[in-house]
Coordinates of C-alpha atoms in Angstrom, one line a residue:
Chain I
M92 CA 19.4 -117.7 -175.7
K93 CA 22.3 -114.5 -175.7
E94 CA 19.3 -112.7 -173.4
F95 CA 18.4 -115.8 -171.7
F96 CA 22.4 -115.8 -170.3
S97 CA 22.3 -112.2 -169.7
T98 CA 22.8 -111.9 -166.1
E99 CA 23.3 -107.8 -166.2
N100 CA 19.8 -107.2 -166.6
H101 CA 18.3 -109.4 -163.9
F102 CA 20.4 -107.2 -161.4
D103 CA 19.5 -103.9 -162.7
T104 CA 15.8 -104.9 -162.3
L105 CA 16.4 -106.7 -158.7
I106 CA 18.8 -103.4 -157.5
L107 CA 15.5 -101.1 -158.6
E108 CA 12.9 -103.8 -157.1
E109 CA 15.2 -103.8 -153.7
S110 CA 15.2 -99.5 -153.8
D111 CA 11.7 -99.7 -154.1
L112 CA 10.8 -101.7 -151.7
L113 CA 13.3 -100.0 -149.1
T114 CA 11.5 -96.6 -150.3
T115 CA 7.9 -97.9 -149.2
I116 CA 9.5 -99.3 -145.8
L117 CA 11.1 -96.0 -145.1
L118 CA 7.5 -94.2 -146.1
G119 CA 5.7 -96.4 -144.2
V120 CA 7.7 -96.2 -140.7
L121 CA 8.0 -92.3 -141.4
G122 CA 3.7 -92.6 -142.2
A123 CA 3.6 -94.7 -138.8
K124 CA 6.0 -91.8 -136.9
L125 CA 3.7 -89.1 -138.1
F126 CA 0.3 -90.7 -137.1
I127 CA 1.3 -91.7 -133.7
W128 CA 2.7 -88.0 -133.2
Y129 CA -0.2 -86.7 -134.5
I130 CA -2.6 -88.5 -132.1
G131 CA -0.1 -87.8 -129.4
F132 CA -0.3 -84.2 -130.0
H133 CA -4.1 -84.6 -130.2
E134 CA -4.7 -85.7 -127.1
L135 CA -1.9 -83.9 -125.9
V136 CA -4.3 -80.3 -127.6
Y137 CA -7.2 -82.1 -125.7
L138 CA -5.9 -82.7 -122.2
A139 CA -4.6 -79.0 -122.4
N140 CA -8.1 -77.6 -123.3
K141 CA -10.1 -80.2 -121.0
P142 CA -12.9 -78.3 -119.1
E143 CA -12.1 -78.4 -115.4
E144 CA -15.4 -79.6 -114.2
G145 CA -13.6 -82.2 -112.1
D146 CA -16.8 -84.8 -111.3
D147 CA -16.3 -86.5 -114.7
M148 CA -15.6 -90.0 -113.7
I149 CA -15.8 -91.5 -117.1
E150 CA -14.8 -89.3 -120.4
M151 CA -14.4 -90.6 -123.8
H152 CA -12.9 -88.4 -126.2
D153 CA -13.0 -89.5 -130.2
V154 CA -12.6 -93.0 -129.3
W155 CA -12.3 -95.7 -131.3
K156 CA -12.4 -99.5 -130.8
V157 CA -11.1 -101.7 -134.1
Y158 CA -10.6 -104.9 -133.5
S159 CA -7.7 -107.1 -135.2
N160 CA -10.0 -108.9 -137.4
G161 CA -11.3 -105.2 -138.7
V162 CA -14.2 -105.1 -137.2
E163 CA -15.1 -101.3 -136.2
A164 CA -16.9 -102.0 -132.7
L165 CA -16.7 -98.2 -131.9
R166 CA -16.4 -95.5 -134.3
G167 CA -15.5 -91.5 -132.8
V168 CA -17.6 -91.8 -129.5
N169 CA -17.6 -88.6 -127.3
V170 CA -19.6 -89.3 -123.8
S171 CA -18.7 -87.7 -119.9
V172 CA -20.4 -89.6 -117.1
G173 CA -20.9 -87.6 -114.2
H174 CA -20.3 -88.0 -110.7
G175 CA -23.6 -90.2 -109.3
E176 CA -25.5 -90.3 -112.6
F177 CA -27.3 -93.3 -113.4
V178 CA -26.7 -94.1 -116.8
Y179 CA -28.7 -96.8 -119.5
I180 CA -26.6 -97.9 -122.4
V181 CA -29.0 -99.3 -125.2
G182 CA -29.0 -100.7 -128.9
P183 CA -29.5 -103.5 -130.9
S184 CA -27.1 -106.2 -130.4
G185 CA -23.5 -105.9 -131.8
A186 CA -23.7 -102.0 -131.8
G187 CA -21.0 -102.0 -129.6
K188 CA -22.4 -102.0 -126.2
S189 CA -20.0 -104.5 -125.0
S190 CA -16.6 -102.5 -126.3
F191 CA -18.1 -99.5 -124.6
I192 CA -18.7 -100.8 -121.6
K193 CA -15.0 -103.0 -121.6
L194 CA -13.3 -99.7 -122.4
M195 CA -14.7 -98.5 -118.8
Y196 CA -13.1 -100.9 -116.6
R197 CA -10.1 -101.5 -118.9
E198 CA -10.9 -104.2 -120.1
E199 CA -9.8 -103.3 -123.8
K200 CA -7.6 -100.3 -124.5
P201 CA -9.0 -97.7 -127.2
T202 CA -7.3 -98.2 -130.5
H203 CA -7.6 -94.5 -130.8
G204 CA -8.5 -91.8 -128.5
I205 CA -8.9 -91.0 -124.8
V206 CA -10.6 -92.4 -122.5
L207 CA -10.2 -91.5 -118.8
I208 CA -11.3 -93.0 -115.2
N209 CA -11.4 -91.4 -112.8
D210 CA -9.1 -88.4 -114.6
V211 CA -6.4 -91.3 -115.9
N212 CA -6.0 -91.7 -119.2
V213 CA -6.5 -95.9 -119.3
K214 CA -4.4 -96.3 -122.7
R215 CA -1.3 -94.5 -121.3
V216 CA -1.4 -96.1 -117.4
R217 CA 1.2 -98.0 -116.3
D218 CA 0.4 -102.2 -116.5
W219 CA 1.1 -102.6 -112.7
K220 CA -0.9 -99.3 -112.0
I221 CA -4.3 -100.6 -114.1
P222 CA -5.2 -102.5 -110.4
H223 CA -5.6 -99.5 -108.8
V224 CA -8.0 -98.1 -111.6
R225 CA -10.2 -101.2 -111.0
R226 CA -10.6 -100.9 -107.2
K227 CA -12.1 -97.8 -108.1
I228 CA -14.6 -99.8 -110.3
G229 CA -17.8 -102.6 -109.5
V230 CA -18.8 -104.9 -112.5
V231 CA -21.9 -107.1 -112.8
F232 CA -22.9 -109.7 -115.2
Q233 CA -25.6 -111.3 -116.9
D234 CA -23.9 -114.4 -115.7
F235 CA -23.3 -112.9 -111.9
K236 CA -19.4 -115.4 -112.5
L237 CA -19.7 -116.2 -109.0
L238 CA -17.0 -118.9 -108.0
P239 CA -19.2 -121.5 -107.5
S240 CA -17.3 -123.5 -104.8
M241 CA -17.8 -120.6 -102.5
S242 CA -20.5 -119.8 -100.2
A243 CA -22.1 -116.2 -101.0
Y244 CA -20.4 -114.6 -97.9
E245 CA -16.5 -116.4 -99.2
N246 CA -17.5 -115.1 -102.5
V247 CA -17.9 -111.1 -101.6
A248 CA -14.8 -111.7 -99.4
F249 CA -13.0 -113.0 -102.0
A250 CA -12.9 -109.5 -103.8
M251 CA -11.5 -108.3 -100.2
E252 CA -8.9 -110.6 -99.8
A253 CA -8.0 -110.0 -103.6
I254 CA -7.2 -106.2 -102.8
E255 CA -5.3 -107.4 -99.1
V256 CA -7.1 -105.9 -97.4
P257 CA -6.7 -107.1 -93.5
K258 CA -8.6 -110.0 -92.2
R259 CA -10.1 -108.0 -89.1
K260 CA -12.1 -105.5 -91.5
I261 CA -13.2 -108.2 -93.8
K262 CA -16.0 -109.7 -91.9
P263 CA -17.7 -106.7 -90.7
R264 CA -17.5 -105.2 -94.5
V265 CA -19.0 -108.2 -96.1
E266 CA -21.8 -108.6 -93.6
E267 CA -22.7 -105.2 -94.2
V268 CA -22.9 -105.2 -98.1
L269 CA -24.6 -108.6 -97.4
E270 CA -27.3 -106.8 -95.4
L271 CA -27.7 -104.1 -98.0
V272 CA -28.5 -106.8 -100.5
G273 CA -30.9 -108.1 -98.2
L274 CA -28.8 -112.0 -98.1
N275 CA -27.9 -112.0 -94.8
D276 CA -29.8 -114.7 -93.7
R277 CA -28.2 -116.4 -96.6
M278 CA -24.6 -116.1 -96.3
H279 CA -23.8 -119.5 -96.2
A280 CA -25.4 -120.5 -99.0
L281 CA -23.8 -121.6 -102.2
P282 CA -24.3 -120.3 -105.4
S283 CA -26.3 -123.5 -106.4
Q284 CA -28.5 -123.1 -103.1
L285 CA -29.2 -119.4 -104.7
S286 CA -32.1 -118.2 -106.8
G287 CA -30.7 -116.3 -110.3
G288 CA -31.8 -113.3 -108.1
E289 CA -30.3 -114.0 -105.0
Q290 CA -27.3 -114.9 -106.6
Q291 CA -27.1 -111.5 -108.8
R292 CA -27.3 -110.3 -105.6
V293 CA -23.9 -111.4 -104.4
A294 CA -22.5 -110.3 -107.7
I295 CA -23.7 -106.2 -106.7
A296 CA -22.4 -107.3 -103.0
R297 CA -19.2 -108.4 -104.1
A298 CA -19.1 -105.1 -106.6
I299 CA -19.6 -102.6 -104.0
V300 CA -17.5 -104.1 -101.2
N301 CA -14.7 -102.2 -102.0
N302 CA -16.3 -99.3 -102.4
P303 CA -15.7 -98.2 -106.1
T304 CA -17.1 -95.1 -107.5
F305 CA -18.8 -96.5 -110.0
I306 CA -20.6 -99.5 -110.8
I307 CA -20.7 -101.1 -114.6
A308 CA -23.3 -103.2 -115.3
D309 CA -23.5 -105.4 -118.3
E310 CA -27.2 -106.7 -119.1
P311 CA -27.5 -107.2 -115.0
T312 CA -31.0 -108.2 -115.6
G313 CA -30.3 -110.2 -118.5
N314 CA -30.8 -113.8 -116.9
L315 CA -33.7 -112.8 -114.5
D316 CA -37.3 -113.1 -114.2
P317 CA -39.1 -109.6 -114.6
E318 CA -39.3 -109.8 -110.8
N319 CA -36.3 -110.5 -109.7
S320 CA -35.6 -108.1 -112.5
W321 CA -37.3 -105.3 -110.6
D322 CA -35.4 -106.4 -107.2
I323 CA -32.3 -105.8 -108.7
M324 CA -33.1 -102.7 -110.5
Y325 CA -34.2 -101.2 -107.0
L326 CA -30.9 -101.9 -105.6
L327 CA -28.9 -100.6 -108.2
E328 CA -30.9 -97.8 -107.7
E329 CA -30.9 -97.7 -104.1
I330 CA -26.9 -97.9 -104.3
N331 CA -26.7 -95.1 -106.8
N332 CA -28.9 -93.1 -104.2
R333 CA -25.9 -93.4 -101.8
G334 CA -23.9 -91.6 -104.3
T335 CA -22.0 -94.4 -106.7
T336 CA -22.4 -93.8 -110.2
V337 CA -24.4 -96.7 -112.3
V338 CA -23.5 -97.2 -115.7
M339 CA -25.8 -100.1 -116.9
A340 CA -26.0 -101.5 -120.6
T341 CA -29.6 -103.3 -120.9
H342 CA -32.1 -104.9 -123.6
N343 CA -35.2 -104.5 -120.8
K344 CA -37.4 -102.0 -122.5
E345 CA -39.5 -101.8 -119.0
I346 CA -37.3 -101.1 -117.3
V347 CA -35.8 -98.1 -118.8
N348 CA -38.6 -96.6 -119.7
T349 CA -40.2 -96.8 -116.1
L350 CA -37.0 -96.1 -114.1
R351 CA -36.3 -92.8 -116.4
Q352 CA -32.7 -92.4 -116.4
R353 CA -30.2 -90.4 -118.7
V354 CA -29.9 -93.0 -121.9
I355 CA -27.2 -93.4 -124.1
A356 CA -27.7 -95.2 -127.5
I357 CA -25.1 -97.0 -129.2
E358 CA -25.7 -98.1 -133.3
Q359 CA -23.1 -99.2 -135.6
G360 CA -20.4 -98.0 -133.2
V361 CA -21.8 -94.7 -132.7
I362 CA -23.8 -93.0 -130.1
V363 CA -26.7 -92.0 -131.8
R364 CA -28.8 -90.3 -128.8
D365 CA -28.1 -89.4 -125.5
E366 CA -31.0 -87.9 -123.4
E367 CA -31.5 -87.2 -120.1
G368 CA -35.1 -88.9 -119.1
G369 CA -35.3 -90.4 -122.0
E370 CA -36.7 -94.0 -123.5
Y371 CA -35.6 -97.0 -124.6
G372 CA -36.8 -96.5 -128.2
Y373 CA -36.1 -100.0 -129.8
E374 CA -38.9 -102.8 -130.3
D375 CA -37.2 -106.0 -129.0
Chain L
M284 CA 4.0 -109.0 -98.3
K285 CA 1.5 -109.3 -95.4
I286 CA 1.3 -112.8 -93.7
D287 CA -2.4 -113.4 -94.4
T288 CA -1.3 -113.0 -98.1
L289 CA 1.7 -115.5 -98.2
V290 CA -0.8 -118.1 -95.7
R291 CA -3.4 -117.6 -98.8
H292 CA -0.9 -117.9 -101.5
L293 CA 0.5 -121.1 -99.8
R294 CA -2.8 -122.0 -99.6
E295 CA -3.7 -121.6 -103.3
A296 CA -0.3 -123.1 -104.6
Y297 CA -1.2 -126.2 -102.3
R298 CA -4.6 -126.5 -103.6
G299 CA -3.0 -126.5 -107.6
L300 CA -0.6 -129.2 -106.6
R301 CA -3.6 -131.0 -105.0
R302 CA -5.7 -130.2 -108.2
N303 CA -3.5 -131.8 -110.9
T304 CA -2.2 -134.5 -108.9
W305 CA -0.6 -136.4 -112.2
M306 CA 0.7 -133.8 -113.9
S307 CA 2.8 -132.5 -110.8
F308 CA 3.8 -135.8 -109.9
A309 CA 4.7 -136.1 -113.9
A310 CA 6.7 -132.9 -113.4
V311 CA 8.4 -133.2 -110.2
S312 CA 9.8 -136.6 -111.6
A313 CA 11.2 -134.8 -114.4
V314 CA 12.7 -132.9 -111.8
S315 CA 13.9 -135.5 -110.0
V316 CA 15.7 -137.0 -113.4
T317 CA 17.6 -133.9 -114.2
L318 CA 18.5 -133.1 -110.6
L319 CA 20.0 -136.8 -110.4
I320 CA 22.5 -135.9 -113.5
F321 CA 22.9 -132.8 -111.8
G322 CA 23.7 -134.5 -108.9
V323 CA 26.1 -136.7 -110.4
F324 CA 27.7 -133.7 -112.0
L325 CA 28.2 -132.4 -109.2
V326 CA 29.7 -134.8 -107.4
L327 CA 32.4 -135.2 -110.4
A328 CA 33.2 -131.6 -110.1
F329 CA 33.3 -131.0 -106.8
N330 CA 35.8 -134.0 -106.0
I331 CA 37.3 -133.0 -109.0
S332 CA 38.3 -129.7 -107.7
Y333 CA 39.3 -131.4 -104.4
M334 CA 41.4 -133.6 -105.8
A335 CA 42.9 -131.3 -108.2
K336 CA 43.7 -129.2 -104.8
E337 CA 44.9 -132.6 -103.0
V338 CA 47.6 -133.3 -106.1
D339 CA 48.8 -129.8 -105.8
K340 CA 49.3 -130.2 -102.5
T341 CA 50.9 -133.9 -102.3
V342 CA 52.1 -133.9 -105.5
G343 CA 56.5 -135.0 -105.6
I344 CA 59.1 -136.2 -107.5
M345 CA 60.8 -139.1 -106.5
V346 CA 64.7 -138.6 -106.9
E347 CA 66.2 -142.0 -106.6
L348 CA 69.9 -141.8 -105.0
N349 CA 72.8 -144.4 -105.5
S350 CA 73.4 -146.7 -102.5
D351 CA 77.0 -145.9 -103.2
L352 CA 76.4 -142.2 -101.2
T353 CA 77.5 -141.8 -97.8
A354 CA 75.1 -140.2 -95.6
D355 CA 77.0 -136.7 -96.0
Q356 CA 76.6 -136.7 -99.5
K357 CA 73.0 -137.4 -99.8
E358 CA 72.7 -134.6 -97.2
E359 CA 74.7 -132.4 -99.7
V360 CA 72.1 -133.8 -102.7
L361 CA 69.4 -132.8 -100.4
N362 CA 70.6 -129.7 -99.6
Q363 CA 71.1 -128.7 -103.2
I364 CA 67.9 -129.6 -104.1
K365 CA 66.1 -127.7 -101.3
G366 CA 68.2 -124.6 -102.8
N367 CA 66.5 -124.9 -106.0
K368 CA 64.1 -121.8 -107.1
M369 CA 61.1 -124.3 -108.3
T370 CA 61.5 -126.6 -104.7
A371 CA 58.8 -125.8 -101.7
D372 CA 60.4 -128.9 -99.9
A373 CA 62.7 -131.8 -100.0
T374 CA 62.6 -134.8 -97.8
L375 CA 65.1 -137.9 -97.5
I376 CA 62.9 -140.7 -97.2
P377 CA 65.6 -143.6 -96.2
K378 CA 65.2 -147.0 -97.5
E379 CA 64.0 -148.8 -94.4
D380 CA 61.0 -145.9 -93.7
A381 CA 60.2 -146.9 -97.6
L382 CA 59.8 -150.5 -97.2
R383 CA 57.6 -150.4 -93.7
E384 CA 55.4 -148.1 -96.1
F385 CA 55.4 -150.9 -98.6
K386 CA 54.6 -153.5 -96.2
E387 CA 51.7 -151.5 -95.1
L388 CA 50.6 -150.7 -98.6
L389 CA 50.2 -154.6 -99.2
G390 CA 48.9 -155.1 -95.8
D391 CA 48.9 -159.0 -93.9
S392 CA 48.8 -160.6 -97.6
G393 CA 52.4 -158.6 -97.8
N394 CA 54.1 -160.6 -95.1
D395 CA 54.9 -163.9 -97.0
I396 CA 56.3 -162.1 -99.7
L397 CA 58.6 -159.7 -97.9
A398 CA 59.4 -162.0 -95.0
G399 CA 62.8 -162.6 -96.4
L400 CA 63.6 -158.9 -97.0
D401 CA 63.6 -157.6 -92.9
S402 CA 67.1 -157.5 -92.6
E403 CA 69.3 -154.4 -93.3
D404 CA 71.5 -155.4 -96.0
E405 CA 68.6 -157.1 -98.5
N406 CA 66.1 -154.1 -98.2
P407 CA 66.0 -154.1 -102.1
L408 CA 64.4 -150.4 -102.4
P409 CA 66.6 -147.3 -102.6
D410 CA 66.7 -144.2 -100.4
T411 CA 64.8 -141.3 -101.8
I412 CA 64.1 -137.5 -101.7
K413 CA 60.7 -136.4 -102.1
V414 CA 60.5 -133.3 -103.9
I415 CA 57.6 -130.7 -103.5
P416 CA 57.3 -128.1 -105.9
N417 CA 56.6 -124.7 -105.6
D418 CA 53.7 -124.7 -108.2
I419 CA 51.9 -127.7 -110.0
D420 CA 53.0 -125.8 -113.1
Q421 CA 56.7 -126.0 -112.4
F422 CA 56.5 -129.5 -112.4
E423 CA 58.0 -130.3 -115.5
A424 CA 60.4 -127.7 -115.0
L425 CA 61.6 -129.5 -111.7
T426 CA 62.0 -132.8 -112.8
E427 CA 64.1 -131.8 -115.9
D428 CA 66.6 -130.0 -113.1
L429 CA 66.8 -133.0 -111.3
K430 CA 67.3 -134.8 -114.1
K431 CA 70.6 -133.7 -114.6
Y432 CA 72.5 -135.3 -111.9
P433 CA 75.2 -137.3 -112.8
E434 CA 74.6 -141.0 -112.1
E435 CA 76.8 -141.6 -109.4
Q436 CA 74.3 -139.2 -107.5
V437 CA 71.5 -139.8 -108.8
L438 CA 69.7 -143.2 -110.3
G439 CA 66.6 -141.9 -111.8
V440 CA 63.7 -139.1 -111.4
D441 CA 60.2 -139.8 -111.3
N442 CA 57.5 -138.0 -111.4
G443 CA 54.5 -140.7 -111.2
G444 CA 53.8 -139.6 -114.8
N445 CA 51.0 -137.6 -115.5
L446 CA 48.3 -140.2 -114.1
A447 CA 46.5 -137.2 -112.2
K448 CA 46.3 -134.7 -115.0
S449 CA 45.4 -137.1 -117.4
V450 CA 42.2 -138.2 -115.1
L451 CA 41.1 -134.4 -114.6
D452 CA 41.1 -133.7 -118.5
Y453 CA 38.9 -137.1 -119.4
S454 CA 36.8 -136.0 -116.3
G455 CA 36.6 -132.4 -117.5
L456 CA 34.8 -133.7 -121.2
V457 CA 32.8 -136.2 -119.3
Q458 CA 31.3 -133.1 -117.4
N459 CA 30.7 -131.1 -120.0
I460 CA 29.1 -134.1 -121.9
M461 CA 27.0 -134.5 -118.6
L462 CA 26.3 -130.8 -118.3
G463 CA 24.7 -130.7 -121.5
F464 CA 22.9 -133.5 -120.9
G465 CA 21.1 -131.9 -117.9
L466 CA 20.5 -128.9 -119.5
V467 CA 18.5 -130.3 -122.1
L468 CA 16.4 -132.5 -119.0
A469 CA 16.3 -129.1 -117.2
I470 CA 14.4 -127.4 -120.1
M471 CA 12.1 -130.9 -119.9
A472 CA 11.4 -130.6 -116.8
A473 CA 10.9 -126.8 -116.8
F474 CA 7.7 -127.3 -119.6
L475 CA 6.7 -130.2 -117.7
I476 CA 5.9 -128.1 -114.9
S477 CA 5.0 -125.3 -116.8
N478 CA 2.4 -127.5 -118.4
T479 CA 1.5 -128.4 -115.3
I480 CA 1.0 -124.6 -113.9
K481 CA -1.2 -124.0 -117.3
L482 CA -3.2 -126.4 -115.5
T483 CA -3.8 -124.7 -112.7
I484 CA -4.5 -121.4 -114.4
I485 CA -7.0 -122.8 -116.9
A486 CA -8.3 -124.4 -113.7
R487 CA -8.6 -121.6 -112.1
K488 CA -9.5 -118.8 -114.8
R489 CA -12.9 -117.4 -113.4
E490 CA -11.0 -117.0 -109.7
I491 CA -8.3 -115.2 -112.0
E492 CA -10.9 -113.0 -113.6
I493 CA -12.6 -112.1 -110.5
Q494 CA -8.8 -111.2 -109.3
R495 CA -8.4 -109.0 -111.7
L496 CA -12.0 -107.3 -112.3
V497 CA -11.9 -106.3 -108.4
G498 CA -8.6 -105.0 -109.1
A499 CA -5.7 -107.7 -107.6
S500 CA -2.2 -106.3 -108.2
N501 CA -0.2 -108.5 -110.6
W502 CA 1.9 -110.0 -108.4
F503 CA -1.2 -111.1 -106.1
I504 CA -2.3 -112.9 -108.9
R505 CA 1.3 -114.3 -109.8
W506 CA 2.3 -115.4 -106.4
P507 CA 0.4 -118.6 -106.1
F508 CA 2.0 -119.9 -109.4
F509 CA 5.6 -119.5 -108.5
I510 CA 5.2 -121.1 -105.3
E511 CA 3.3 -124.3 -106.6
G512 CA 6.6 -124.2 -108.8
A513 CA 8.8 -123.0 -106.6
T514 CA 7.5 -126.2 -104.4
M515 CA 7.6 -128.9 -107.2
G516 CA 11.0 -128.1 -108.1
M517 CA 11.9 -128.0 -104.5
L518 CA 9.5 -131.5 -104.0
G519 CA 11.5 -132.8 -107.0
S520 CA 15.0 -132.3 -105.1
I521 CA 14.2 -134.5 -102.4
S522 CA 14.8 -137.9 -104.1
P523 CA 18.3 -136.7 -105.9
I524 CA 19.8 -135.4 -103.2
L525 CA 18.7 -138.6 -101.0
I526 CA 20.3 -140.7 -104.2
T527 CA 23.6 -138.7 -104.3
I528 CA 24.1 -139.1 -100.9
V529 CA 23.9 -142.5 -100.2
L530 CA 25.7 -143.4 -103.1
Y531 CA 28.4 -141.1 -102.9
W532 CA 28.2 -142.2 -99.5
S533 CA 29.0 -146.1 -100.4
G534 CA 31.3 -145.4 -102.8
Y535 CA 33.3 -143.5 -101.1
N536 CA 33.2 -146.1 -98.8
M537 CA 34.7 -148.7 -101.0
L538 CA 37.5 -146.5 -102.6
N539 CA 38.4 -145.2 -98.9
P540 CA 37.8 -147.8 -96.8
A541 CA 38.2 -147.0 -93.0
N542 CA 41.4 -147.7 -91.3
E543 CA 43.6 -148.3 -94.5
P544 CA 46.0 -145.3 -95.1
I545 CA 46.7 -145.9 -99.0
T546 CA 44.1 -145.4 -100.8
I547 CA 43.4 -145.8 -104.8
M548 CA 41.7 -142.0 -104.7
K549 CA 41.2 -139.4 -102.0
L550 CA 37.9 -138.0 -102.3
M551 CA 35.5 -135.3 -100.3
P552 CA 34.4 -136.0 -97.6
V553 CA 30.9 -137.2 -97.0
T554 CA 29.7 -134.4 -94.8
E555 CA 31.1 -131.7 -96.6
L556 CA 30.1 -132.8 -99.8
S557 CA 26.5 -134.1 -98.8
L558 CA 25.9 -130.1 -97.9
Y559 CA 27.3 -128.4 -100.9
V560 CA 25.2 -131.0 -103.1
S561 CA 22.1 -130.9 -101.4
G562 CA 22.4 -127.0 -101.5
T563 CA 22.9 -127.0 -105.5
I564 CA 20.3 -129.4 -106.0
L565 CA 18.0 -127.6 -104.3
L566 CA 18.3 -124.3 -105.6
M567 CA 18.8 -125.3 -108.7
G568 CA 15.1 -127.4 -108.3
V569 CA 13.3 -124.2 -107.2
L570 CA 15.2 -122.3 -110.1
I571 CA 13.7 -124.8 -112.3
G572 CA 10.7 -124.5 -111.0
I573 CA 10.2 -121.0 -111.0
W574 CA 11.3 -120.8 -114.5
G575 CA 8.6 -123.2 -115.7
S576 CA 6.0 -120.9 -113.9
I577 CA 7.6 -117.7 -115.4
I578 CA 7.0 -119.7 -118.8
S579 CA 3.2 -120.4 -118.1
V580 CA 2.5 -117.1 -116.2
R581 CA 3.8 -115.2 -119.3
R582 CA 1.9 -117.1 -121.9
F583 CA -1.4 -117.7 -120.4
L584 CA -1.9 -115.3 -117.6
K585 CA -3.4 -112.7 -118.7
I586 CA -3.3 -109.3 -116.2

């Protein structure tokens, strides 16, 4: 009974617990600060020793992408893609290809490590500068992402209007790229009136209309029949021949094994293979 | 901003409004109700400050002179009062003038009642001196000073009580309640606007995605939503402006009828008030609209 009513002991434990908590928090903060400092230091050392090649368009150094649910999509990726290259990104589903691609157009930020796009560190770049980074990148998707209420012409012009290109410059340039992708006679058709292959060609026209330095294509042939797929591939090859870098994630074994280019294979968040003129290497 | 871009933003904002007609209508109505409350508040606030100034200008202490005084003695009292440091101005109002004013006040209906009072001897009104204080704060002190005159000279001093002052005090409370009420409504209106903007953001999701991808600047993407919000605020301010002005105009005509010199309350002229009130309501509407847009753009627009 006596012990039950004595409060002194309770206080003692309470004070002890509080100070423990405080120490833990302090140590935690200190640890976090050290970690941040270490990363910062690491980056500085890397940037100071970075080889002076200058024509690297995309560079990743020890890149990790960990999502908030704990999934480690990329685990220490090192890669560099140079000016005018054509690169296939291959690997099983869920291997980290999408995260890899998203880092390239700054849809995602790396959790750790450095991603340089045209010498801009995408992790450090200020929010208002991101659009300027993206203007140098054209992105093509599996599902085309065309605006259904706009004609082919309007869809392409939309990309120029968005970056406030003067009106008089829009028409000739849009017509030029639509001709390049072979759609100058279909420019007033709505996406619903175009075939899948034609829609993807509109999407490519939109991706190149602002003269990007590289094109990122996320399974551009994924929704197309073989014939249309080949048309799209010839088009991307043509664009690459004109000097634009192309990075393309794909599951299309036939294409990779026929149009031989550099192949980067990703498995479980790690680059397992990176070879010039490589093969697809999977059975799906 | 380039003209092309501006035209484009305006067109987008218009499309947004048209797309969610009913939500826009609801948001605009909420803004209208809010602004109507603010409108009434503004009418009160403007008039109270106007009246306070008018009261300051015209407030006077009436000093009732003993009718036994001779003209010279009256003049002497007047000069003494004028000599007081707190006096700004003092004027002698002879009883004949007071009677005439009284008759004017009563108008035609007073003719019968006052019929017998036309002759000089039967005028029951005293001669008075109207004293204007330098400063409204010295009102009470000056009244006390004037009360010190002996009864042979001054029969009474009347400062009209504190009617004006108590009206102003009460209206302060009413104003605060209305302001609080208005603020709550403003928050609700802003949320309704933000909800409408949210619908536009959802409807334009794909367009925004493409714009981001091709490198549209953040402001290029945001502008149409701000314009849409501001437009809703502006549309919402039209009816309260009209209602406030019309109501004030009729209220003014009722309380300050034309051709009648004496009025219960001297209100702010309609044109002057309309200008202030429309300007303020419009500004408030636009601000509520932009506020609503900011809420939505910050929460739903991923740049």
